[in-house]
Each structure stands twice: as C-alpha cells, then as structure tokens.
C-alpha cells in the first residue's frame, strides 16, 4: 500500500548476521528516528547503551542463555527505561523525586516506543534486528558490567546486523482477535480466534519441520511457571516504586 506499510509487514526477527559492523552514522540516524517516537509528557524516559567490548558481549552471551547472536551481531544494544535524568532535574529544581509505579510504567512504555522506532529505522536501512529479553536473566550481573546507576532500568537487549538468513514470517493472530469494536468480546469468541490462529500456525510449524506444535502449548509452557523472580527486587533496588 505504501513503503512504510511494506517495511512493517516485511518484519521478521533476524538471528544470524554477516560479519559487517553497524556504522556509527547508521546508529545515530536510527536513534534520532527513535527519539521522534511519542513520549509521555516529553519525559523521554529511555537510554540506549551500545556494547562494543568483545569480552563484555561474550559475558552477555552466557547471561542471555547462550544466545550467540549477542556477540555475533553487527551491533548490540541494551534498551533501558531511564528516570535518572528526571531525578537530576528534580534535584536541580530543589524538588523531591517522588514518582511511583506510574513513573516505572512510563519508563517501560517510553523506552519500548523509542526502541521500536529505532528498530524500524534499522530495518529501513536493510538491517535485521532481534530483541533479547534473555538479558533479564541476571540483571545484577548486567548492572555491574555496564555500571547502571539508580533510576535506570535495563529492559532488554537488541541485536542489529546485516541479515545472513531469510526466515519465514511468523504468523500473527487474526486481525479480529486483536481489533475489537466498542467492548471486549466474550471468551467463546476469544476461543474461536485461538482456533483460527492454531489452524494458520499449523502450516507455519509444518514448513519449519515442527508439525504438531501449538500456540496455546507454547504459551502455557512459558506462563505456567514463574520466571525471573528476581526482577521486582532488582528494579526496586534501582529506585522503582512497584507498590
Ligand atoms: C521484548 C522482546 C524480547 C525478545 N527476546 C528474545 C530473545 O531473548 N531471543 C530471541 O531469539 N528472540 C527474542 N524476541 C523475538 C521474538 O521471539 C519474536 O519477535 C517473536 O517470536 C515474533 O517473531 P518475529 O519477530 O520474527 O515476527 C523478543 C522479542 C521481544 C519483543
């Protein structure tokens, strides 16, 4: 329909990259595009840390559950929600910093809108990207490696590089399963959407040699046991009020 919609619909996470590094000018262009994202009351509660050091990136491979792409991508970044500069601004104004859960949510939301704009900018320049939530496996170690100060909340990693693979696009839920009119649908309707999604995914899994897999099984596997239970303590230590 237009080049931007084409770019959006062409997205697939890329996990294998050529050896090409990501030029600083491309990083700067992508981050500038990221900064144009909407931001709650213009607070711009985010920061992006590029990690170049090979030894640090190897440490992060282990930390993320052996995700080799963290060391092998053309560039690796850590996306952070950032309230540090708000704390400094309050101090400059002689005011206390007394923001609560709302401020933490704003930081997560702002950082994610920023990050997704950054990703789209990279994709528009022919790069592939992959977010890395595995970074939250051990935030205490990450914190020490990157000297993260109070008020900064590392959220996830981001691999960027020239694609060395061409994966099948991963199907999404049917449009009607996420776009509702006036009110939220009942569970029977929701179940029908799940059936439609499973039917569409069957083909995708079969093409990838994983016939028999289901979306509900993978969701249940991921969400039926607590994961990363140290997160609340870590973010609270960083100054987030999660109460
Ligand atoms: C916040 C976030 C964290 C993610 N973490 C990982 C990760 O640790 N490792 C990985 O290989 N992919 C990760 N992904 C990529 C998702 O698995 C991927 O976006 C999803 O399966 C849909 O596939 P697609 O991006 O190819 O369309 C993450 C995505 C998001 C948004």
PDB file of C-alpha atoms and ligand atoms in Angstrom:
ATOM      1  CA  UNK A   1       0.000   0.000   0.000  1.00  0.00           C
ATOM      2  CA  UNK A   2       2.915   2.321   0.761  1.00  0.00           C
ATOM      3  CA  UNK A   3       6.615   1.790   1.510  1.00  0.00           C
ATOM      4  CA  UNK A   4       6.196   2.128   5.256  1.00  0.00           C
ATOM      5  CA  UNK A   5       3.436  -0.491   5.414  1.00  0.00           C
ATOM      6  CA  UNK A   6       5.592  -2.729   3.203  1.00  0.00           C
ATOM      7  CA  UNK A   7       8.508  -2.329   5.616  1.00  0.00           C
ATOM      8  CA  UNK A   8       6.297  -3.087   8.626  1.00  0.00           C
ATOM      9  CA  UNK A   9       4.810  -6.201   7.098  1.00  0.00           C
ATOM     10  CA  UNK A  10       8.223  -7.496   5.994  1.00  0.00           C
ATOM     11  CA  UNK A  11       9.466  -7.721   9.603  1.00  0.00           C
ATOM     12  CA  UNK A  12      10.940 -10.968  10.845  1.00  0.00           C
ATOM     13  CA  UNK A  13      13.371 -11.259  13.720  1.00  0.00           C
ATOM     14  CA  UNK A  14      16.848 -11.935  12.326  1.00  0.00           C
ATOM     15  CA  UNK A  15      19.114 -14.105  14.454  1.00  0.00           C
ATOM     16  CA  UNK A  16      22.041 -14.770  12.090  1.00  0.00           C
ATOM     17  CA  UNK A  17      24.143 -11.925  10.734  1.00  0.00           C
ATOM     18  CA  UNK A  18      27.054 -11.282   8.398  1.00  0.00           C
ATOM     19  CA  UNK A  19      30.336 -10.028   9.914  1.00  0.00           C
ATOM     20  CA  UNK A  20      29.598  -6.437   8.891  1.00  0.00           C
ATOM     21  CA  UNK A  21      29.571  -3.976  11.797  1.00  0.00           C
ATOM     22  CA  UNK A  22      26.886  -1.301  12.039  1.00  0.00           C
ATOM     23  CA  UNK A  23      28.289   2.101  11.060  1.00  0.00           C
ATOM     24  CA  UNK A  24      28.077   4.847  13.682  1.00  0.00           C
ATOM     25  CA  UNK A  25      26.229   7.101  11.251  1.00  0.00           C
ATOM     26  CA  UNK A  26      23.547   4.450  10.820  1.00  0.00           C
ATOM     27  CA  UNK A  27      23.268   4.073  14.590  1.00  0.00           C
ATOM     28  CA  UNK A  28      22.917   7.809  15.008  1.00  0.00           C
ATOM     29  CA  UNK A  29      20.277   8.011  12.267  1.00  0.00           C
ATOM     30  CA  UNK A  30      18.296   5.161  13.824  1.00  0.00           C
ATOM     31  CA  UNK A  31      18.475   6.636  17.314  1.00  0.00           C
ATOM     32  CA  UNK A  32      17.384  10.036  16.055  1.00  0.00           C
ATOM     33  CA  UNK A  33      14.394   8.345  14.427  1.00  0.00           C
ATOM     34  CA  UNK A  34      13.756   6.563  17.732  1.00  0.00           C
ATOM     35  CA  UNK A  35      13.725   9.872  19.532  1.00  0.00           C
ATOM     36  CA  UNK A  36      10.891  11.073  17.309  1.00  0.00           C
ATOM     37  CA  UNK A  37       8.578   8.483  18.864  1.00  0.00           C
ATOM     38  CA  UNK A  38       5.806   9.847  21.037  1.00  0.00           C
ATOM     39  CA  UNK A  39       6.868  10.139  24.667  1.00  0.00           C
ATOM     40  CA  UNK A  40       4.729  10.625  27.772  1.00  0.00           C
ATOM     41  CA  UNK A  41       4.716  14.392  28.525  1.00  0.00           C
ATOM     42  CA  UNK A  42       8.022  14.562  26.611  1.00  0.00           C
ATOM     43  CA  UNK A  43       9.870  12.977  29.551  1.00  0.00           C
ATOM     44  CA  UNK A  44      11.898  10.761  27.143  1.00  0.00           C
ATOM     45  CA  UNK A  45      12.418   8.112  29.778  1.00  0.00           C
ATOM     46  CA  UNK A  46      14.890   5.946  27.904  1.00  0.00           C
ATOM     47  CA  UNK A  47      18.538   5.336  27.131  1.00  0.00           C
ATOM     48  CA  UNK A  48      20.336   3.007  24.758  1.00  0.00           C
ATOM     49  CA  UNK A  49      23.745   1.548  25.609  1.00  0.00           C
ATOM     50  CA  UNK A  50      25.839   0.153  22.758  1.00  0.00           C
ATOM     51  CA  UNK A  51      28.098  -2.644  23.942  1.00  0.00           C
ATOM     52  CA  UNK A  52      31.176  -2.986  21.701  1.00  0.00           C
ATOM     53  CA  UNK A  53      33.634  -4.690  24.011  1.00  0.00           C
ATOM     54  CA  UNK A  54      34.078  -8.274  22.825  1.00  0.00           C
ATOM     55  CA  UNK A  55      34.671  -9.688  26.302  1.00  0.00           C
ATOM     56  CA  UNK A  56      31.549  -7.993  27.671  1.00  0.00           C
ATOM     57  CA  UNK A  57      29.489  -9.286  24.763  1.00  0.00           C
ATOM     58  CA  UNK A  58      30.750 -12.822  25.433  1.00  0.00           C
ATOM     59  CA  UNK A  59      29.687 -12.433  29.064  1.00  0.00           C
ATOM     60  CA  UNK A  60      26.257 -11.367  27.824  1.00  0.00           C
ATOM     61  CA  UNK A  61      26.006 -14.459  25.602  1.00  0.00           C
ATOM     62  CA  UNK A  62      26.214 -16.597  28.724  1.00  0.00           C
ATOM     63  CA  UNK A  63      23.907 -14.302  30.682  1.00  0.00           C
ATOM     64  CA  UNK A  64      21.201 -14.447  27.985  1.00  0.00           C
ATOM     65  CA  UNK A  65      21.127 -18.264  27.942  1.00  0.00           C
ATOM     66  CA  UNK A  66      23.821 -18.797  25.314  1.00  0.00           C
ATOM     67  CA  UNK A  67      22.309 -16.549  22.675  1.00  0.00           C
ATOM     68  CA  UNK A  68      25.359 -16.405  20.396  1.00  0.00           C
ATOM     69  CA  UNK A  69      23.842 -13.609  18.339  1.00  0.00           C
ATOM     70  CA  UNK A  70      24.538 -11.226  21.218  1.00  0.00           C
ATOM     71  CA  UNK A  71      28.260 -11.484  20.383  1.00  0.00           C
ATOM     72  CA  UNK A  72      27.931 -12.108  16.636  1.00  0.00           C
ATOM     73  CA  UNK A  73      25.544  -9.333  15.533  1.00  0.00           C
ATOM     74  CA  UNK A  74      26.910  -6.200  13.864  1.00  0.00           C
ATOM     75  CA  UNK A  75      25.895  -4.195  16.920  1.00  0.00           C
ATOM     76  CA  UNK A  76      24.427  -4.988  20.312  1.00  0.00           C
ATOM     77  CA  UNK A  77      22.486  -2.559  22.477  1.00  0.00           C
ATOM     78  CA  UNK A  78      20.813  -2.545  25.865  1.00  0.00           C
ATOM     79  CA  UNK A  79      17.469  -0.730  25.967  1.00  0.00           C
ATOM     80  CA  UNK A  80      16.832   0.971  29.306  1.00  0.00           C
ATOM     81  CA  UNK A  81      13.953   2.827  30.862  1.00  0.00           C
ATOM     82  CA  UNK A  82      15.641   5.910  32.267  1.00  0.00           C
ATOM     83  CA  UNK A  83      14.416   8.068  35.134  1.00  0.00           C
ATOM     84  CA  UNK A  84      17.905   9.165  36.154  1.00  0.00           C
ATOM     85  CA  UNK A  85      17.738  12.487  34.361  1.00  0.00           C
ATOM     86  CA  UNK A  86      14.311  13.141  35.928  1.00  0.00           C
ATOM     87  CA  UNK A  87      15.854  12.677  39.348  1.00  0.00           C
ATOM     88  CA  UNK A  88      18.639  15.089  38.386  1.00  0.00           C
ATOM     89  CA  UNK A  89      16.047  17.575  37.060  1.00  0.00           C
ATOM     90  CA  UNK A  90      14.102  17.409  40.332  1.00  0.00           C
ATOM     91  CA  UNK A  91      17.303  17.924  42.331  1.00  0.00           C
ATOM     92  CA  UNK A  92      18.166  20.897  40.147  1.00  0.00           C
ATOM     93  CA  UNK A  93      14.742  22.365  40.944  1.00  0.00           C
ATOM     94  CA  UNK A  94      15.139  21.639  44.665  1.00  0.00           C
ATOM     95  CA  UNK A  95      12.155  19.261  44.450  1.00  0.00           C
ATOM     96  CA  UNK A  96      11.971  15.688  45.758  1.00  0.00           C
ATOM     97  CA  UNK A  97      11.736  12.879  43.228  1.00  0.00           C
ATOM     98  CA  UNK A  98       8.558  11.173  44.373  1.00  0.00           C
ATOM     99  CA  UNK A  99       7.223   9.367  41.311  1.00  0.00           C
ATOM    100  CA  UNK A 100       5.603   5.972  41.874  1.00  0.00           C
ATOM    101  CA  UNK A 101       4.574   2.949  39.800  1.00  0.00           C
ATOM    102  CA  UNK A 102       3.308   5.340  37.120  1.00  0.00           C
ATOM    103  CA  UNK A 103       6.876   6.541  36.530  1.00  0.00           C
ATOM    104  CA  UNK A 104       8.152   2.983  36.117  1.00  0.00           C
ATOM    105  CA  UNK A 105       5.372   2.219  33.626  1.00  0.00           C
ATOM    106  CA  UNK A 106       6.109   5.410  31.735  1.00  0.00           C
ATOM    107  CA  UNK A 107       9.776   4.417  31.512  1.00  0.00           C
ATOM    108  CA  UNK A 108       8.911   0.950  30.147  1.00  0.00           C
ATOM    109  CA  UNK A 109       6.376   2.360  27.675  1.00  0.00           C
ATOM    110  CA  UNK A 110       8.564   5.253  26.501  1.00  0.00           C
ATOM    111  CA  UNK A 111      11.617   3.017  26.103  1.00  0.00           C
ATOM    112  CA  UNK A 112       9.647   0.485  24.077  1.00  0.00           C
ATOM    113  CA  UNK A 113       8.131   3.068  21.729  1.00  0.00           C
ATOM    114  CA  UNK A 114      11.625   4.504  21.247  1.00  0.00           C
ATOM    115  CA  UNK A 115      13.174   1.065  20.701  1.00  0.00           C
ATOM    116  CA  UNK A 116      10.605   0.007  18.138  1.00  0.00           C
ATOM    117  CA  UNK A 117      11.167   3.221  16.156  1.00  0.00           C
ATOM    118  CA  UNK A 118      14.911   2.512  16.306  1.00  0.00           C
ATOM    119  CA  UNK A 119      14.287  -0.999  15.003  1.00  0.00           C
ATOM    120  CA  UNK A 120      12.120   0.195  12.144  1.00  0.00           C
ATOM    121  CA  UNK A 121      14.763   2.736  11.194  1.00  0.00           C
ATOM    122  CA  UNK A 122      17.409  -0.003  11.120  1.00  0.00           C
ATOM    123  CA  UNK A 123      15.140  -2.247   9.084  1.00  0.00           C
ATOM    124  CA  UNK A 124      14.553   0.596   6.632  1.00  0.00           C
ATOM    125  CA  UNK A 125      18.345   0.691   6.146  1.00  0.00           C
ATOM    126  CA  UNK A 126      18.423  -3.028   5.297  1.00  0.00           C
ATOM    127  CA  UNK A 127      19.477  -4.310   8.727  1.00  0.00           C
ATOM    128  CA  UNK A 128      17.831  -7.146  10.614  1.00  0.00           C
ATOM    129  CA  UNK A 129      17.019  -6.896  14.307  1.00  0.00           C
ATOM    130  CA  UNK A 130      16.220  -9.166  17.217  1.00  0.00           C
ATOM    131  CA  UNK A 131      15.173  -8.112  20.702  1.00  0.00           C
ATOM    132  CA  UNK A 132      16.761 -10.088  23.529  1.00  0.00           C
ATOM    133  CA  UNK A 133      14.606 -10.458  26.622  1.00  0.00           C
ATOM    134  CA  UNK A 134      17.138 -13.016  27.860  1.00  0.00           C
ATOM    135  CA  UNK A 135      19.063 -10.019  29.130  1.00  0.00           C
ATOM    136  CA  UNK A 136      16.760 -10.015  32.170  1.00  0.00           C
ATOM    137  CA  UNK A 137      18.046 -13.447  33.224  1.00  0.00           C
ATOM    138  CA  UNK A 138      20.531 -11.823  35.582  1.00  0.00           C
ATOM    139  CA  UNK A 139      20.205  -8.069  35.879  1.00  0.00           C
ATOM    140  CA  UNK A 140      22.578  -7.873  38.842  1.00  0.00           C
ATOM    141  CA  UNK A 141      25.434  -9.113  36.668  1.00  0.00           C
ATOM    142  CA  UNK A 142      24.447  -6.804  33.805  1.00  0.00           C
ATOM    143  CA  UNK A 143      24.218  -3.929  36.264  1.00  0.00           C
ATOM    144  CA  UNK A 144      27.814  -4.460  37.367  1.00  0.00           C
ATOM    145  CA  UNK A 145      29.121  -4.953  33.817  1.00  0.00           C
ATOM    146  CA  UNK A 146      27.549  -1.748  32.491  1.00  0.00           C
ATOM    147  CA  UNK A 147      27.695   0.324  35.706  1.00  0.00           C
ATOM    148  CA  UNK A 148      23.968   1.030  35.660  1.00  0.00           C
ATOM    149  CA  UNK A 149      23.101   3.784  38.176  1.00  0.00           C
ATOM    150  CA  UNK A 150      19.989   4.197  40.317  1.00  0.00           C
ATOM    151  CA  UNK A 151      16.962   5.289  38.312  1.00  0.00           C
ATOM    152  CA  UNK A 152      17.920   3.277  35.206  1.00  0.00           C
ATOM    153  CA  UNK A 153      16.038   0.075  34.351  1.00  0.00           C
ATOM    154  CA  UNK A 154      17.638  -2.239  31.790  1.00  0.00           C
ATOM    155  CA  UNK A 155      14.719  -3.863  29.931  1.00  0.00           C
ATOM    156  CA  UNK A 156      16.005  -5.952  27.034  1.00  0.00           C
ATOM    157  CA  UNK A 157      18.813  -6.268  24.536  1.00  0.00           C
ATOM    158  CA  UNK A 158      18.776  -5.518  20.840  1.00  0.00           C
ATOM    159  CA  UNK A 159      20.860  -7.243  18.164  1.00  0.00           C
ATOM    160  CA  UNK A 160      21.276  -5.421  14.841  1.00  0.00           C
ATOM    161  CA  UNK A 161      23.150  -6.579  11.769  1.00  0.00           C
ATOM    162  CA  UNK A 162      23.091  -7.412   8.101  1.00  0.00           C
ATOM    163  CA  UNK A 163      20.859 -10.488   7.705  1.00  0.00           C
ATOM    164  CA  UNK A 164      22.532 -13.801   6.877  1.00  0.00           C
ATOM    165  CA  UNK A 165      19.239 -15.712   6.873  1.00  0.00           C
ATOM    166  CA  UNK A 166      15.803 -15.324   5.354  1.00  0.00           C
ATOM    167  CA  UNK A 167      13.330 -16.820   7.842  1.00  0.00           C
ATOM    168  CA  UNK A 168       9.646 -17.410   7.157  1.00  0.00           C
ATOM    169  CA  UNK A 169       7.465 -14.629   8.546  1.00  0.00           C
ATOM    170  CA  UNK A 170       5.900 -15.778  11.803  1.00  0.00           C
ATOM    171  CA  UNK A 171       2.086 -15.636  11.592  1.00  0.00           C
ATOM    172  CA  UNK A 172       0.184 -13.335  13.919  1.00  0.00           C
ATOM    173  CA  UNK A 173      -3.246 -13.725  15.475  1.00  0.00           C
ATOM    174  CA  UNK A 174      -6.115 -12.972  13.109  1.00  0.00           C
ATOM    175  CA  UNK A 175      -6.870  -9.259  12.946  1.00  0.00           C
ATOM    176  CA  UNK A 176     -10.290  -9.804  14.567  1.00  0.00           C
ATOM    177  CA  UNK A 177      -8.558 -11.358  17.550  1.00  0.00           C
ATOM    178  CA  UNK A 178      -6.909  -8.079  18.451  1.00  0.00           C
ATOM    179  CA  UNK A 179      -9.150  -5.380  16.968  1.00  0.00           C
ATOM    180  CA  UNK A 180     -12.462  -5.083  18.818  1.00  0.00           C
ATOM    181  CA  UNK A 181     -15.428  -2.767  18.389  1.00  0.00           C
ATOM    182  CA  UNK A 182     -16.863  -0.942  21.396  1.00  0.00           C
ATOM    183  CA  UNK A 183     -16.318  -3.655  24.007  1.00  0.00           C
ATOM    184  CA  UNK A 184     -14.171  -6.619  24.858  1.00  0.00           C
ATOM    185  CA  UNK A 185     -15.541  -9.889  23.420  1.00  0.00           C
ATOM    186  CA  UNK A 186     -16.672 -12.893  25.462  1.00  0.00           C
ATOM    187  CA  UNK A 187     -14.442 -15.927  25.996  1.00  0.00           C
ATOM    188  CA  UNK A 188     -16.265 -18.081  23.423  1.00  0.00           C
ATOM    189  CA  UNK A 189     -15.381 -15.546  20.748  1.00  0.00           C
ATOM    190  CA  UNK A 190     -11.817 -15.455  22.046  1.00  0.00           C
ATOM    191  CA  UNK A 191     -11.652 -19.262  21.851  1.00  0.00           C
ATOM    192  CA  UNK A 192     -12.748 -19.130  18.201  1.00  0.00           C
ATOM    193  CA  UNK A 193      -9.907 -16.720  17.492  1.00  0.00           C
ATOM    194  CA  UNK A 194      -7.470 -19.129  19.101  1.00  0.00           C
ATOM    195  CA  UNK A 195      -8.778 -21.946  16.879  1.00  0.00           C
ATOM    196  CA  UNK A 196      -8.288 -19.780  13.794  1.00  0.00           C
ATOM    197  CA  UNK A 197      -4.753 -18.957  14.909  1.00  0.00           C
ATOM    198  CA  UNK A 198      -3.848 -22.595  15.543  1.00  0.00           C
ATOM    199  CA  UNK A 199      -5.123 -23.508  12.083  1.00  0.00           C
ATOM    200  CA  UNK A 200      -2.939 -20.838  10.468  1.00  0.00           C
ATOM    201  CA  UNK A 201       0.088 -21.793  12.568  1.00  0.00           C
ATOM    202  CA  UNK A 202      -0.150 -25.474  11.653  1.00  0.00           C
ATOM    203  CA  UNK A 203       1.140 -24.669   8.198  1.00  0.00           C
ATOM    204  CA  UNK A 204       3.946 -22.473   9.554  1.00  0.00           C
ATOM    205  CA  UNK A 205       5.149 -25.104  12.007  1.00  0.00           C
ATOM    206  CA  UNK A 206       4.941 -27.836   9.350  1.00  0.00           C
ATOM    207  CA  UNK A 207       7.087 -25.776   6.961  1.00  0.00           C
ATOM    208  CA  UNK A 208       9.649 -25.380   9.732  1.00  0.00           C
ATOM    209  CA  UNK A 209       9.654 -29.121  10.444  1.00  0.00           C
ATOM    210  CA  UNK A 210       7.795 -28.738  13.731  1.00  0.00           C
ATOM    211  CA  UNK A 211       4.405 -30.211  12.872  1.00  0.00           C
ATOM    212  CA  UNK A 212       2.105 -30.752  15.841  1.00  0.00           C
ATOM    213  CA  UNK A 213       3.203 -27.701  17.783  1.00  0.00           C
ATOM    214  CA  UNK A 214       0.509 -25.327  19.026  1.00  0.00           C
ATOM    215  CA  UNK A 215       0.493 -21.710  20.131  1.00  0.00           C
ATOM    216  CA  UNK A 216      -1.508 -22.459  23.285  1.00  0.00           C
ATOM    217  CA  UNK A 217       1.014 -25.123  24.319  1.00  0.00           C
ATOM    218  CA  UNK A 218       3.927 -22.733  23.908  1.00  0.00           C
ATOM    219  CA  UNK A 219       2.062 -20.001  25.814  1.00  0.00           C
ATOM    220  CA  UNK A 220       1.197 -22.448  28.597  1.00  0.00           C
ATOM    221  CA  UNK A 221       4.789 -23.664  28.758  1.00  0.00           C
ATOM    222  CA  UNK A 222       6.082 -20.111  29.114  1.00  0.00           C
ATOM    223  CA  UNK A 223       3.439 -18.828  31.503  1.00  0.00           C
ATOM    224  CA  UNK A 224       2.627 -21.701  33.834  1.00  0.00           C
ATOM    225  CA  UNK A 225       5.732 -21.302  35.957  1.00  0.00           C
ATOM    226  CA  UNK A 226       7.165 -18.126  37.490  1.00  0.00           C
ATOM    227  CA  UNK A 227      10.200 -16.825  35.629  1.00  0.00           C
ATOM    228  CA  UNK A 228      12.903 -14.307  36.502  1.00  0.00           C
ATOM    229  CA  UNK A 229      11.666 -13.939  40.028  1.00  0.00           C
ATOM    230  CA  UNK A 230      14.475 -11.558  40.977  1.00  0.00           C
ATOM    231  CA  UNK A 231      13.105  -8.773  38.758  1.00  0.00           C
ATOM    232  CA  UNK A 232      10.967  -6.989  41.364  1.00  0.00           C
ATOM    233  CA  UNK A 233      13.854  -6.837  43.827  1.00  0.00           C
ATOM    234  CA  UNK A 234      16.256  -5.609  41.148  1.00  0.00           C
ATOM    235  CA  UNK A 235      14.007  -2.847  39.816  1.00  0.00           C
ATOM    236  CA  UNK A 236      13.120  -1.799  43.377  1.00  0.00           C
ATOM    237  CA  UNK A 237      16.840  -1.545  44.159  1.00  0.00           C
ATOM    238  CA  UNK A 238      17.149   0.706  41.099  1.00  0.00           C
ATOM    239  CA  UNK A 239      14.582   3.023  42.631  1.00  0.00           C
ATOM    240  CA  UNK A 240      11.351   1.817  41.038  1.00  0.00           C
ATOM    241  CA  UNK A 241       8.302   2.010  43.300  1.00  0.00           C
ATOM    242  CA  UNK A 242       6.381  -1.081  42.253  1.00  0.00           C
ATOM    243  CA  UNK A 243       3.816  -0.915  45.060  1.00  0.00           C
TER     244      UNK A 243
HETATM  245  C1  LIG B   1      10.828  -7.747  24.321  1.00  0.00           C
HETATM  246  C2  LIG B   1      11.205  -8.910  23.417  1.00  0.00           C
HETATM  247  C3  LIG B   1      12.139  -9.830  23.849  1.00  0.00           C
HETATM  248  C4  LIG B   1      12.544 -10.860  22.993  1.00  0.00           C
HETATM  249  N1  LIG B   1      13.528 -11.713  23.417  1.00  0.00           N
HETATM  250  C5  LIG B   1      14.034 -12.616  22.550  1.00  0.00           C
HETATM  251  C6  LIG B   1      15.161 -13.402  22.918  1.00  0.00           C
HETATM  252  O1  LIG B   1      15.658 -13.342  24.056  1.00  0.00           O
HETATM  253  N2  LIG B   1      15.695 -14.233  21.986  1.00  0.00           N
HETATM  254  C7  LIG B   1      15.166 -14.330  20.713  1.00  0.00           C
HETATM  255  O2  LIG B   1      15.724 -15.097  19.911  1.00  0.00           O
HETATM  256  N3  LIG B   1      14.085 -13.607  20.346  1.00  0.00           N
HETATM  257  C8  LIG B   1      13.518 -12.745  21.215  1.00  0.00           C
HETATM  258  N4  LIG B   1      12.459 -11.961  20.834  1.00  0.00           N
HETATM  259  C9  LIG B   1      11.894 -12.084  19.479  1.00  0.00           C
HETATM  260  C10 LIG B   1      10.543 -12.781  19.490  1.00  0.00           C
HETATM  261  O3  LIG B   1      10.713 -14.156  19.750  1.00  0.00           O
HETATM  262  C11 LIG B   1       9.877 -12.534  18.111  1.00  0.00           C
HETATM  263  O4  LIG B   1       9.644 -11.165  17.924  1.00  0.00           O
HETATM  264  C12 LIG B   1       8.537 -13.278  18.009  1.00  0.00           C
HETATM  265  O5  LIG B   1       8.718 -14.680  18.080  1.00  0.00           O
HETATM  266  C13 LIG B   1       7.828 -12.949  16.695  1.00  0.00           C
HETATM  267  O6  LIG B   1       8.653 -13.290  15.606  1.00  0.00           O
HETATM  268  P1  LIG B   1       9.101 -12.215  14.522  1.00  0.00           P
HETATM  269  O7  LIG B   1       9.734 -11.055  15.235  1.00  0.00           O
HETATM  270  O8  LIG B   1      10.083 -12.942  13.637  1.00  0.00           O
HETATM  271  O9  LIG B   1       7.874 -11.797  13.776  1.00  0.00           O
HETATM  272  C14 LIG B   1      11.980 -10.979  21.696  1.00  0.00           C
HETATM  273  C15 LIG B   1      11.001 -10.066  21.291  1.00  0.00           C
HETATM  274  C16 LIG B   1      10.613  -9.052  22.137  1.00  0.00           C
HETATM  275  C17 LIG B   1       9.560  -8.056  21.673  1.00  0.00           C
END
